[in-house]
Amino acid sequence: MCLGALRKRASFFCAHAWALRPHTKPSMTKSALERALQANAASYHDKLKSADANTAEIRWAVASAPLALEPFRMELLGMAPGRFLKSAPKNIAAGRLRCCFDAQRRIVSTTEYAELDDVGQWLVYREFYEYLGAQVLRYSYGSAVDGMPDSPTLQKVAAIECDAQGRTTVVKEIFFRRLEYTETSYTYCETGIGEINIRWPETGAVRTITVKHDHGAISLHEITPDGLEQIYPE
């Protein structure tokens, strides 16, 4: 997926999106992600201020951010990727996503507007991105009331790693709940990503998903003991 496919799905999100530099930092381990989870548990407001200060462009999307720094993130859940709106909405509706980019056109934060509470304030979910050479860290927080001094729980931290060609190779993610840890790796073929493997190293469990490219249309099938099971589109 990464740069080549990103240009197809969001042409403005160009090579500056990664601002790749040599692999100066080692690959993230579970223990490193666990430390990041603990160290950033109370950093929500600092990250929000930093993202706002570094925002040079705002775009709005429907349903989910159609950026795919993490290839097929939504499709693996059986959901279609979102789409960008041509302009900012006059009125925010549930399911809208506010995407903030820095001067290098790198995504720095997303705000998902989930629902209005009893007094008409939006419950939102935010994700923040930090760029470290050839990898990106994503911080995913729980719900907060927009504009209020809430301190939501840091639910997940993910390390998105890519190769010298700018292609995502692995996404390592740790969850606050039970410290569940997964590794999602991508194998490439001539047409793009051909296979996705999701591993739970501590249990040995593995999911293998094949990606079929058919004249621009994409379908995902999981390899199961009973054969291929289509997971996208459902």
Coordinates of C-alpha atoms in Angstrom, one line a residue:
M1 CA 0.0 0.0 0.0
C2 CA 2.0 3.0 1.3
L3 CA 3.1 5.6 -1.2
G4 CA 2.1 4.2 -4.5
A5 CA -1.4 3.2 -3.4
L6 CA -1.7 6.3 -1.2
R7 CA -1.4 8.4 -4.3
K8 CA -4.3 6.6 -5.9
R9 CA -6.5 6.9 -2.8
A10 CA -5.5 10.4 -1.8
S11 CA -3.4 12.1 -4.4
F12 CA -2.5 15.1 -2.2
F13 CA -0.9 12.8 0.3
C14 CA 2.4 12.6 -1.6
A15 CA 5.9 11.4 -0.8
H16 CA 6.2 14.1 1.9
A17 CA 3.8 12.0 3.9
W18 CA 6.6 9.8 5.3
A19 CA 9.5 12.2 5.0
L20 CA 11.7 9.1 5.0
R21 CA 15.1 9.1 6.4
P22 CA 17.6 6.2 6.8
H23 CA 16.6 3.6 9.4
T24 CA 18.3 5.4 12.3
K25 CA 16.1 3.9 14.9
P26 CA 15.7 0.2 15.7
S27 CA 12.5 -1.7 15.1
M28 CA 10.0 -1.3 18.0
T29 CA 9.6 -4.2 20.4
K30 CA 6.6 -5.0 22.5
S31 CA 8.4 -3.8 25.6
A32 CA 9.2 -0.5 23.9
L33 CA 5.6 0.0 22.9
E34 CA 4.5 -0.9 26.4
R35 CA 6.9 1.9 27.7
A36 CA 5.4 4.3 25.2
L37 CA 1.9 3.4 26.4
Q38 CA 2.8 4.1 30.0
A39 CA 4.9 7.3 29.2
N40 CA 2.1 8.9 27.1
A41 CA -0.8 7.9 29.3
A42 CA -1.2 11.5 30.6
S43 CA 0.0 13.3 27.4
Y44 CA -3.4 13.8 25.7
H45 CA -3.5 17.6 26.1
D46 CA 0.1 18.0 25.2
K47 CA -0.4 16.0 22.0
L48 CA -3.5 18.0 21.2
K49 CA -1.7 21.3 21.6
S50 CA 1.3 20.1 19.6
A51 CA -1.0 18.8 16.8
D52 CA -2.9 22.1 16.7
A53 CA 0.4 24.1 16.6
N54 CA 1.7 22.0 13.7
T55 CA -1.5 21.9 11.6
A56 CA -1.1 23.6 8.2
E57 CA -4.0 22.0 6.4
I58 CA -7.3 20.5 7.5
R59 CA -9.4 18.1 5.5
W60 CA -12.7 16.4 6.4
A61 CA -13.6 12.8 5.7
V62 CA -16.6 10.5 6.0
A63 CA -16.5 7.3 8.0
S64 CA -12.7 6.8 8.3
A65 CA -9.5 8.5 7.2
P66 CA -8.8 7.3 3.6
L67 CA -5.1 7.5 4.2
A68 CA -4.1 3.9 4.8
L69 CA -0.8 4.5 6.6
E70 CA -1.8 1.1 7.8
P71 CA -2.8 -0.8 4.7
F72 CA -6.4 -2.1 4.7
R73 CA -6.9 -1.1 8.3
M74 CA -10.7 -0.7 7.7
E75 CA -11.1 -3.5 5.2
L76 CA -9.6 -6.0 7.6
L77 CA -12.6 -5.1 9.8
G78 CA -15.0 -5.7 6.9
M79 CA -15.5 -2.0 6.5
A80 CA -15.1 0.2 3.4
P81 CA -12.5 3.0 3.6
G82 CA -13.8 6.5 4.0
R83 CA -13.6 9.3 1.5
F84 CA -12.5 12.9 1.7
L85 CA -15.1 15.7 1.4
K86 CA -14.5 18.4 -1.2
S87 CA -14.9 21.1 1.5
A88 CA -15.5 21.4 5.3
P89 CA -19.1 20.5 6.3
K90 CA -21.4 23.3 7.2
N91 CA -22.7 21.2 10.1
I92 CA -20.8 18.4 11.7
A93 CA -22.5 15.1 11.7
A94 CA -21.8 11.8 13.4
G95 CA -19.2 9.8 11.6
R96 CA -17.3 12.9 10.3
L97 CA -13.5 12.9 10.6
R98 CA -11.3 16.0 10.9
C99 CA -7.8 15.3 9.5
C100 CA -4.9 17.6 10.3
F101 CA -1.7 17.7 8.2
D102 CA 1.5 19.5 8.8
A103 CA 3.5 21.7 6.4
Q104 CA 5.0 18.5 4.9
R105 CA 1.5 17.1 4.3
R106 CA 2.0 14.4 6.9
I107 CA -1.0 13.4 9.0
V108 CA -0.6 14.7 12.5
S109 CA -4.0 14.0 14.1
T110 CA -7.5 12.8 13.4
T111 CA -10.7 13.6 15.3
E112 CA -13.7 11.3 14.9
Y113 CA -17.0 12.9 15.8
A114 CA -18.9 10.0 17.3
E115 CA -22.2 11.3 18.9
L116 CA -23.7 14.2 20.7
D117 CA -24.2 13.9 24.5
D118 CA -27.3 14.9 26.5
V119 CA -26.3 18.6 26.5
G120 CA -25.3 18.8 22.8
Q121 CA -21.6 18.4 23.1
W122 CA -19.7 16.1 20.8
L123 CA -18.0 12.9 22.0
V124 CA -14.8 12.5 20.0
Y125 CA -12.0 10.0 19.5
R126 CA -8.6 11.3 18.6
E127 CA -5.4 9.8 17.2
F128 CA -2.0 11.5 17.1
Y129 CA 1.0 10.6 14.9
E130 CA 4.7 11.0 15.7
Y131 CA 7.4 10.6 13.0
L132 CA 10.6 8.9 13.9
G133 CA 12.7 8.3 10.8
A134 CA 11.4 5.3 8.9
Q135 CA 8.6 4.6 11.3
V136 CA 5.5 6.4 12.6
L137 CA 3.9 6.1 16.0
R138 CA 0.1 6.3 16.4
Y139 CA -1.5 7.1 19.7
S140 CA -5.2 6.2 19.9
Y141 CA -7.2 7.7 22.8
G142 CA -10.6 6.8 24.1
S143 CA -13.7 9.1 24.0
A144 CA -13.6 12.7 25.3
V145 CA -16.0 15.6 25.2
D146 CA -14.8 18.0 22.6
G147 CA -13.5 21.3 24.0
M148 CA -13.6 20.0 27.6
P149 CA -10.5 19.3 29.8
D150 CA -11.1 15.6 29.7
S151 CA -8.2 13.2 30.0
P152 CA -9.2 10.1 28.0
T153 CA -7.4 6.8 28.3
L154 CA -4.6 6.0 25.9
Q155 CA -6.1 2.9 24.4
K156 CA -3.5 1.8 21.9
V157 CA 0.0 2.6 20.6
A158 CA 1.1 1.4 17.2
A159 CA 4.4 1.5 15.4
I160 CA 4.1 1.7 11.6
E161 CA 7.4 0.6 9.9
C162 CA 8.3 0.9 6.3
D163 CA 11.1 -0.1 3.9
A164 CA 13.4 2.1 1.9
Q165 CA 10.8 2.2 -0.9
G166 CA 8.3 3.8 1.5
R167 CA 6.1 0.7 1.7
T168 CA 4.5 -0.3 5.0
T169 CA 6.1 -3.6 6.0
V170 CA 4.8 -4.2 9.5
V171 CA 2.4 -2.6 12.1
K172 CA 3.1 -3.5 15.7
E173 CA 0.3 -2.5 18.1
I174 CA -0.2 -2.8 21.9
F175 CA -3.6 -2.4 23.6
F176 CA -4.1 -0.9 27.1
R177 CA -6.5 -3.6 28.0
R178 CA -4.6 -6.8 29.0
L179 CA -1.6 -5.4 27.1
E180 CA -2.5 -7.5 24.1
Y181 CA 0.1 -7.2 21.4
T182 CA -0.2 -7.9 17.7
E183 CA 2.1 -7.7 14.6
T184 CA 0.6 -7.2 11.2
S185 CA 3.0 -7.8 8.3
Y186 CA 2.6 -7.2 4.6
T187 CA 4.0 -9.2 1.7
Y188 CA 4.1 -7.4 -1.7
C189 CA 3.6 -8.7 -5.2
E190 CA 3.6 -7.0 -8.6
T191 CA 0.2 -5.6 -8.2
G192 CA 0.7 -4.4 -4.6
I193 CA 0.1 -6.2 -1.3
G194 CA -0.6 -9.9 -1.9
E195 CA -0.8 -11.2 1.6
I196 CA -1.3 -10.0 5.2
N197 CA -0.3 -11.9 8.3
I198 CA -1.6 -10.9 11.7
R199 CA 0.3 -12.5 14.6
W200 CA -0.2 -12.8 18.3
P201 CA 3.4 -13.7 19.3
E202 CA 2.5 -14.6 22.9
T203 CA -0.1 -17.2 21.9
G204 CA 1.2 -18.3 18.6
A205 CA -2.1 -17.5 16.8
V206 CA -1.9 -16.3 13.2
R207 CA -4.4 -15.0 10.7
T208 CA -3.4 -15.1 7.0
I209 CA -5.3 -12.9 4.6
T210 CA -4.9 -12.9 0.8
V211 CA -5.5 -9.8 -1.2
K212 CA -7.0 -10.0 -4.7
H213 CA -6.5 -7.2 -7.1
D214 CA -9.1 -7.2 -10.0
H215 CA -9.1 -4.2 -12.3
G216 CA -8.9 -1.7 -9.5
A217 CA -11.3 -3.7 -7.2
I218 CA -9.9 -5.3 -4.1
S219 CA -11.1 -8.2 -2.1
L220 CA -9.7 -9.8 1.1
H221 CA -10.0 -13.5 1.9
E222 CA -8.9 -15.3 5.1
I223 CA -7.3 -18.7 4.8
T224 CA -9.2 -21.0 7.2
P225 CA -9.3 -24.8 7.8
D226 CA -12.5 -24.8 5.7
G227 CA -11.0 -22.8 2.8
L228 CA -11.0 -19.2 1.9
E229 CA -13.5 -16.9 3.7
Q230 CA -14.2 -13.5 2.2
I231 CA -13.9 -10.7 4.8
Y232 CA -14.0 -7.7 2.4
P233 CA -16.3 -6.7 0.9
E234 CA -18.7 -8.5 3.1

